[in-house]
Amino acid sequence: MAPFTRRLLLLLLLLLPPLSPVTDASPPFIPPTCYSKVLSMAREATSWAAYLQSHYETGQCMAHMPELHLDVHNACVMYKMRTYMSLLEGLRDRRCSYTRDVQRLGHTLRQLFIIMSQKCHGDLAFTVYDCAALERPARGHY
């Protein structure tokens, strides 16, 4: 074999990635589906609203707000979120609305509303149409 071809072969072996799989590699990232994203955001918003109603800084001004129970399987959830967002925006007269925690809840609800109405519109299926069920904690869906 000529020295030039040996050098070329050696160079190719050094530049090519190894053919054996890397054993310590992490599993590939799997992005969440629309349903799992909506479900986790609804859980987060529900627990965050309950926290704000019981927290000492925001509890007094959030006391008149209805409890927020989001069930993404209920067709009335969009109406419930829209109503709750408008109530949160109506808190502007009070100091409570300017806290980061209340703004975070409003932002999360807005994001969830957009994701459900625009991004995942065809992927979600509502199995229940019971607006009164959203007034009490959901059982069984989570």
JSON list of C-alpha atoms in Angstrom, two decimals:
[
{"chain": "A", "resi": 1, "resn": "MET", "atom": "CA", "xyz": [0.00, 0.00, 0.00]},
{"chain": "A", "resi": 2, "resn": "ALA", "atom": "CA", "xyz": [1.32, 3.42, -0.89]},
{"chain": "A", "resi": 3, "resn": "PRO", "atom": "CA", "xyz": [2.13, 5.87, 1.90]},
{"chain": "A", "resi": 4, "resn": "PHE", "atom": "CA", "xyz": [-0.40, 8.36, 0.50]},
{"chain": "A", "resi": 5, "resn": "THR", "atom": "CA", "xyz": [-3.27, 5.87, 0.72]},
{"chain": "A", "resi": 6, "resn": "ARG", "atom": "CA", "xyz": [-2.22, 4.87, 4.25]},
{"chain": "A", "resi": 7, "resn": "ARG", "atom": "CA", "xyz": [-2.34, 8.51, 5.35]},
{"chain": "A", "resi": 8, "resn": "LEU", "atom": "CA", "xyz": [-5.68, 9.01, 3.65]},
{"chain": "A", "resi": 9, "resn": "LEU", "atom": "CA", "xyz": [-7.10, 5.88, 5.29]},
{"chain": "A", "resi": 10, "resn": "LEU", "atom": "CA", "xyz": [-5.78, 6.96, 8.70]},
{"chain": "A", "resi": 11, "resn": "LEU", "atom": "CA", "xyz": [-7.24, 10.45, 8.23]},
{"chain": "A", "resi": 12, "resn": "LEU", "atom": "CA", "xyz": [-10.64, 9.01, 7.31]},
{"chain": "A", "resi": 13, "resn": "LEU", "atom": "CA", "xyz": [-10.64, 6.76, 10.37]},
{"chain": "A", "resi": 14, "resn": "LEU", "atom": "CA", "xyz": [-9.84, 9.69, 12.63]},
{"chain": "A", "resi": 15, "resn": "LEU", "atom": "CA", "xyz": [-12.48, 11.97, 11.14]},
{"chain": "A", "resi": 16, "resn": "LEU", "atom": "CA", "xyz": [-15.37, 9.49, 10.99]},
{"chain": "A", "resi": 17, "resn": "PRO", "atom": "CA", "xyz": [-17.52, 9.12, 14.12]},
{"chain": "A", "resi": 18, "resn": "PRO", "atom": "CA", "xyz": [-17.21, 5.79, 15.92]},
{"chain": "A", "resi": 19, "resn": "LEU", "atom": "CA", "xyz": [-19.52, 3.07, 14.65]},
{"chain": "A", "resi": 20, "resn": "SER", "atom": "CA", "xyz": [-20.14, 1.56, 18.06]},
{"chain": "A", "resi": 21, "resn": "PRO", "atom": "CA", "xyz": [-22.99, 3.12, 20.08]},
{"chain": "A", "resi": 22, "resn": "VAL", "atom": "CA", "xyz": [-22.15, 5.26, 23.08]},
{"chain": "A", "resi": 23, "resn": "THR", "atom": "CA", "xyz": [-23.21, 3.40, 26.20]},
{"chain": "A", "resi": 24, "resn": "ASP", "atom": "CA", "xyz": [-23.50, 6.33, 28.62]},
{"chain": "A", "resi": 25, "resn": "ALA", "atom": "CA", "xyz": [-25.77, 8.44, 26.41]},
{"chain": "A", "resi": 26, "resn": "SER", "atom": "CA", "xyz": [-29.05, 9.70, 27.87]},
{"chain": "A", "resi": 27, "resn": "PRO", "atom": "CA", "xyz": [-32.33, 8.62, 26.27]},
{"chain": "A", "resi": 28, "resn": "PRO", "atom": "CA", "xyz": [-33.57, 10.88, 23.49]},
{"chain": "A", "resi": 29, "resn": "PHE", "atom": "CA", "xyz": [-35.83, 13.78, 24.42]},
{"chain": "A", "resi": 30, "resn": "ILE", "atom": "CA", "xyz": [-39.47, 13.03, 23.74]},
{"chain": "A", "resi": 31, "resn": "PRO", "atom": "CA", "xyz": [-41.57, 16.19, 23.51]},
{"chain": "A", "resi": 32, "resn": "PRO", "atom": "CA", "xyz": [-44.88, 16.18, 25.34]},
{"chain": "A", "resi": 33, "resn": "THR", "atom": "CA", "xyz": [-48.03, 15.64, 23.37]},
{"chain": "A", "resi": 34, "resn": "CYS", "atom": "CA", "xyz": [-50.69, 18.33, 23.29]},
{"chain": "A", "resi": 35, "resn": "TYR", "atom": "CA", "xyz": [-52.85, 16.34, 25.67]},
{"chain": "A", "resi": 36, "resn": "SER", "atom": "CA", "xyz": [-50.09, 15.79, 28.24]},
{"chain": "A", "resi": 37, "resn": "LYS", "atom": "CA", "xyz": [-49.05, 19.45, 28.05]},
{"chain": "A", "resi": 38, "resn": "VAL", "atom": "CA", "xyz": [-52.63, 20.66, 28.54]},
{"chain": "A", "resi": 39, "resn": "LEU", "atom": "CA", "xyz": [-53.19, 18.20, 31.38]},
{"chain": "A", "resi": 40, "resn": "SER", "atom": "CA", "xyz": [-50.06, 19.26, 33.27]},
{"chain": "A", "resi": 41, "resn": "MET", "atom": "CA", "xyz": [-50.78, 22.97, 32.77]},
{"chain": "A", "resi": 42, "resn": "ALA", "atom": "CA", "xyz": [-54.36, 22.52, 34.03]},
{"chain": "A", "resi": 43, "resn": "ARG", "atom": "CA", "xyz": [-53.09, 20.75, 37.13]},
{"chain": "A", "resi": 44, "resn": "GLU", "atom": "CA", "xyz": [-50.54, 23.51, 37.71]},
{"chain": "A", "resi": 45, "resn": "ALA", "atom": "CA", "xyz": [-53.13, 26.29, 37.34]},
{"chain": "A", "resi": 46, "resn": "THR", "atom": "CA", "xyz": [-55.61, 24.53, 39.63]},
{"chain": "A", "resi": 47, "resn": "SER", "atom": "CA", "xyz": [-53.04, 24.01, 42.38]},
{"chain": "A", "resi": 48, "resn": "TRP", "atom": "CA", "xyz": [-51.62, 27.52, 41.94]},
{"chain": "A", "resi": 49, "resn": "ALA", "atom": "CA", "xyz": [-55.07, 29.13, 42.30]},
{"chain": "A", "resi": 50, "resn": "ALA", "atom": "CA", "xyz": [-55.71, 27.12, 45.48]},
{"chain": "A", "resi": 51, "resn": "TYR", "atom": "CA", "xyz": [-52.33, 28.22, 46.83]},
{"chain": "A", "resi": 52, "resn": "LEU", "atom": "CA", "xyz": [-53.08, 31.89, 46.10]},
{"chain": "A", "resi": 53, "resn": "GLN", "atom": "CA", "xyz": [-56.42, 31.71, 47.89]},
{"chain": "A", "resi": 54, "resn": "SER", "atom": "CA", "xyz": [-54.79, 30.32, 51.01]},
{"chain": "A", "resi": 55, "resn": "HIS", "atom": "CA", "xyz": [-51.56, 32.36, 50.97]},
{"chain": "A", "resi": 56, "resn": "TYR", "atom": "CA", "xyz": [-51.29, 35.19, 53.49]},
{"chain": "A", "resi": 57, "resn": "GLU", "atom": "CA", "xyz": [-50.28, 37.85, 50.92]},
{"chain": "A", "resi": 58, "resn": "THR", "atom": "CA", "xyz": [-52.96, 37.15, 48.36]},
{"chain": "A", "resi": 59, "resn": "GLY", "atom": "CA", "xyz": [-55.63, 35.32, 50.37]},
{"chain": "A", "resi": 60, "resn": "GLN", "atom": "CA", "xyz": [-57.56, 38.43, 51.36]},
{"chain": "A", "resi": 61, "resn": "CYS", "atom": "CA", "xyz": [-58.00, 39.84, 47.87]},
{"chain": "A", "resi": 62, "resn": "MET", "atom": "CA", "xyz": [-58.48, 36.40, 46.28]},
{"chain": "A", "resi": 63, "resn": "ALA", "atom": "CA", "xyz": [-61.15, 35.44, 48.82]},
{"chain": "A", "resi": 64, "resn": "HIS", "atom": "CA", "xyz": [-64.00, 36.63, 46.58]},
{"chain": "A", "resi": 65, "resn": "MET", "atom": "CA", "xyz": [-62.67, 34.68, 43.59]},
{"chain": "A", "resi": 66, "resn": "PRO", "atom": "CA", "xyz": [-64.36, 31.36, 42.85]},
{"chain": "A", "resi": 67, "resn": "GLU", "atom": "CA", "xyz": [-62.36, 28.19, 43.29]},
{"chain": "A", "resi": 68, "resn": "LEU", "atom": "CA", "xyz": [-60.65, 27.11, 40.10]},
{"chain": "A", "resi": 69, "resn": "HIS", "atom": "CA", "xyz": [-61.02, 23.46, 39.12]},
{"chain": "A", "resi": 70, "resn": "LEU", "atom": "CA", "xyz": [-59.92, 22.81, 35.56]},
{"chain": "A", "resi": 71, "resn": "ASP", "atom": "CA", "xyz": [-60.97, 19.54, 33.98]},
{"chain": "A", "resi": 72, "resn": "VAL", "atom": "CA", "xyz": [-59.65, 19.41, 30.42]},
{"chain": "A", "resi": 73, "resn": "HIS", "atom": "CA", "xyz": [-62.20, 16.71, 29.56]},
{"chain": "A", "resi": 74, "resn": "ASN", "atom": "CA", "xyz": [-65.12, 19.06, 30.24]},
{"chain": "A", "resi": 75, "resn": "ALA", "atom": "CA", "xyz": [-66.35, 21.19, 27.34]},
{"chain": "A", "resi": 76, "resn": "CYS", "atom": "CA", "xyz": [-67.10, 24.09, 29.72]},
{"chain": "A", "resi": 77, "resn": "VAL", "atom": "CA", "xyz": [-63.44, 24.48, 30.66]},
{"chain": "A", "resi": 78, "resn": "MET", "atom": "CA", "xyz": [-62.83, 27.15, 28.00]},
{"chain": "A", "resi": 79, "resn": "TYR", "atom": "CA", "xyz": [-65.68, 29.28, 29.33]},
{"chain": "A", "resi": 80, "resn": "LYS", "atom": "CA", "xyz": [-64.45, 28.76, 32.90]},
{"chain": "A", "resi": 81, "resn": "MET", "atom": "CA", "xyz": [-60.90, 29.83, 32.02]},
{"chain": "A", "resi": 82, "resn": "ARG", "atom": "CA", "xyz": [-62.08, 32.89, 30.10]},
{"chain": "A", "resi": 83, "resn": "THR", "atom": "CA", "xyz": [-64.27, 33.95, 33.03]},
{"chain": "A", "resi": 84, "resn": "TYR", "atom": "CA", "xyz": [-61.49, 33.41, 35.55]},
{"chain": "A", "resi": 85, "resn": "MET", "atom": "CA", "xyz": [-59.01, 35.37, 33.43]},
{"chain": "A", "resi": 86, "resn": "SER", "atom": "CA", "xyz": [-61.39, 38.32, 33.25]},
{"chain": "A", "resi": 87, "resn": "LEU", "atom": "CA", "xyz": [-61.87, 38.17, 37.02]},
{"chain": "A", "resi": 88, "resn": "LEU", "atom": "CA", "xyz": [-58.09, 38.18, 37.49]},
{"chain": "A", "resi": 89, "resn": "GLU", "atom": "CA", "xyz": [-57.80, 41.19, 35.20]},
{"chain": "A", "resi": 90, "resn": "GLY", "atom": "CA", "xyz": [-60.51, 42.88, 37.27]},
{"chain": "A", "resi": 91, "resn": "LEU", "atom": "CA", "xyz": [-58.27, 42.67, 40.32]},
{"chain": "A", "resi": 92, "resn": "ARG", "atom": "CA", "xyz": [-56.28, 45.61, 38.99]},
{"chain": "A", "resi": 93, "resn": "ASP", "atom": "CA", "xyz": [-57.99, 47.94, 41.45]},
{"chain": "A", "resi": 94, "resn": "ARG", "atom": "CA", "xyz": [-56.37, 46.08, 44.31]},
{"chain": "A", "resi": 95, "resn": "ARG", "atom": "CA", "xyz": [-52.73, 45.52, 45.18]},
{"chain": "A", "resi": 96, "resn": "CYS", "atom": "CA", "xyz": [-53.15, 41.80, 44.84]},
{"chain": "A", "resi": 97, "resn": "SER", "atom": "CA", "xyz": [-53.14, 41.84, 41.05]},
{"chain": "A", "resi": 98, "resn": "TYR", "atom": "CA", "xyz": [-49.67, 43.32, 40.90]},
{"chain": "A", "resi": 99, "resn": "THR", "atom": "CA", "xyz": [-47.99, 40.48, 42.77]},
{"chain": "A", "resi": 100, "resn": "ARG", "atom": "CA", "xyz": [-45.91, 38.10, 40.70]},
{"chain": "A", "resi": 101, "resn": "ASP", "atom": "CA", "xyz": [-47.89, 35.11, 41.89]},
{"chain": "A", "resi": 102, "resn": "VAL", "atom": "CA", "xyz": [-51.22, 36.42, 40.59]},
{"chain": "A", "resi": 103, "resn": "GLN", "atom": "CA", "xyz": [-49.62, 37.51, 37.33]},
{"chain": "A", "resi": 104, "resn": "ARG", "atom": "CA", "xyz": [-48.12, 34.03, 36.97]},
{"chain": "A", "resi": 105, "resn": "LEU", "atom": "CA", "xyz": [-51.55, 32.44, 37.36]},
{"chain": "A", "resi": 106, "resn": "GLY", "atom": "CA", "xyz": [-53.01, 34.79, 34.75]},
{"chain": "A", "resi": 107, "resn": "HIS", "atom": "CA", "xyz": [-50.14, 34.08, 32.38]},
{"chain": "A", "resi": 108, "resn": "THR", "atom": "CA", "xyz": [-50.49, 30.31, 32.83]},
{"chain": "A", "resi": 109, "resn": "LEU", "atom": "CA", "xyz": [-54.23, 30.47, 32.20]},
{"chain": "A", "resi": 110, "resn": "ARG", "atom": "CA", "xyz": [-53.70, 32.61, 29.09]},
{"chain": "A", "resi": 111, "resn": "GLN", "atom": "CA", "xyz": [-51.11, 30.16, 27.74]},
{"chain": "A", "resi": 112, "resn": "LEU", "atom": "CA", "xyz": [-53.35, 27.19, 28.47]},
{"chain": "A", "resi": 113, "resn": "PHE", "atom": "CA", "xyz": [-56.31, 28.89, 26.78]},
{"chain": "A", "resi": 114, "resn": "ILE", "atom": "CA", "xyz": [-54.24, 29.60, 23.65]},
{"chain": "A", "resi": 115, "resn": "ILE", "atom": "CA", "xyz": [-52.82, 26.09, 23.54]},
{"chain": "A", "resi": 116, "resn": "MET", "atom": "CA", "xyz": [-56.27, 24.51, 23.91]},
{"chain": "A", "resi": 117, "resn": "SER", "atom": "CA", "xyz": [-58.05, 26.80, 21.46]},
{"chain": "A", "resi": 118, "resn": "GLN", "atom": "CA", "xyz": [-55.43, 27.15, 18.73]},
{"chain": "A", "resi": 119, "resn": "LYS", "atom": "CA", "xyz": [-52.49, 24.79, 18.96]},
{"chain": "A", "resi": 120, "resn": "CYS", "atom": "CA", "xyz": [-54.18, 21.56, 20.10]},
{"chain": "A", "resi": 121, "resn": "HIS", "atom": "CA", "xyz": [-57.68, 22.25, 18.84]},
{"chain": "A", "resi": 122, "resn": "GLY", "atom": "CA", "xyz": [-58.03, 19.02, 16.85]},
{"chain": "A", "resi": 123, "resn": "ASP", "atom": "CA", "xyz": [-56.14, 16.83, 19.32]},
{"chain": "A", "resi": 124, "resn": "LEU", "atom": "CA", "xyz": [-58.45, 17.33, 22.30]},
{"chain": "A", "resi": 125, "resn": "ALA", "atom": "CA", "xyz": [-61.77, 15.59, 22.77]},
{"chain": "A", "resi": 126, "resn": "PHE", "atom": "CA", "xyz": [-64.24, 16.74, 25.40]},
{"chain": "A", "resi": 127, "resn": "THR", "atom": "CA", "xyz": [-66.04, 13.81, 27.01]},
{"chain": "A", "resi": 128, "resn": "VAL", "atom": "CA", "xyz": [-68.23, 15.75, 29.44]},
{"chain": "A", "resi": 129, "resn": "TYR", "atom": "CA", "xyz": [-70.45, 18.80, 29.11]},
{"chain": "A", "resi": 130, "resn": "ASP", "atom": "CA", "xyz": [-71.24, 19.67, 32.71]},
{"chain": "A", "resi": 131, "resn": "CYS", "atom": "CA", "xyz": [-70.47, 23.24, 33.75]},
{"chain": "A", "resi": 132, "resn": "ALA", "atom": "CA", "xyz": [-71.57, 22.61, 37.34]},
{"chain": "A", "resi": 133, "resn": "ALA", "atom": "CA", "xyz": [-68.86, 19.95, 37.67]},
{"chain": "A", "resi": 134, "resn": "LEU", "atom": "CA", "xyz": [-66.20, 22.65, 37.32]},
{"chain": "A", "resi": 135, "resn": "GLU", "atom": "CA", "xyz": [-67.47, 24.32, 40.49]},
{"chain": "A", "resi": 136, "resn": "ARG", "atom": "CA", "xyz": [-66.21, 21.45, 42.64]},
{"chain": "A", "resi": 137, "resn": "PRO", "atom": "CA", "xyz": [-62.95, 19.48, 42.63]},
{"chain": "A", "resi": 138, "resn": "ALA", "atom": "CA", "xyz": [-62.65, 16.95, 39.84]},
{"chain": "A", "resi": 139, "resn": "ARG", "atom": "CA", "xyz": [-62.31, 13.29, 40.77]},
{"chain": "A", "resi": 140, "resn": "GLY", "atom": "CA", "xyz": [-61.09, 10.49, 38.61]},
{"chain": "A", "resi": 141, "resn": "HIS", "atom": "CA", "xyz": [-59.75, 12.41, 35.60]},
{"chain": "A", "resi": 142, "resn": "TYR", "atom": "CA", "xyz": [-56.34, 13.17, 36.99]}
]
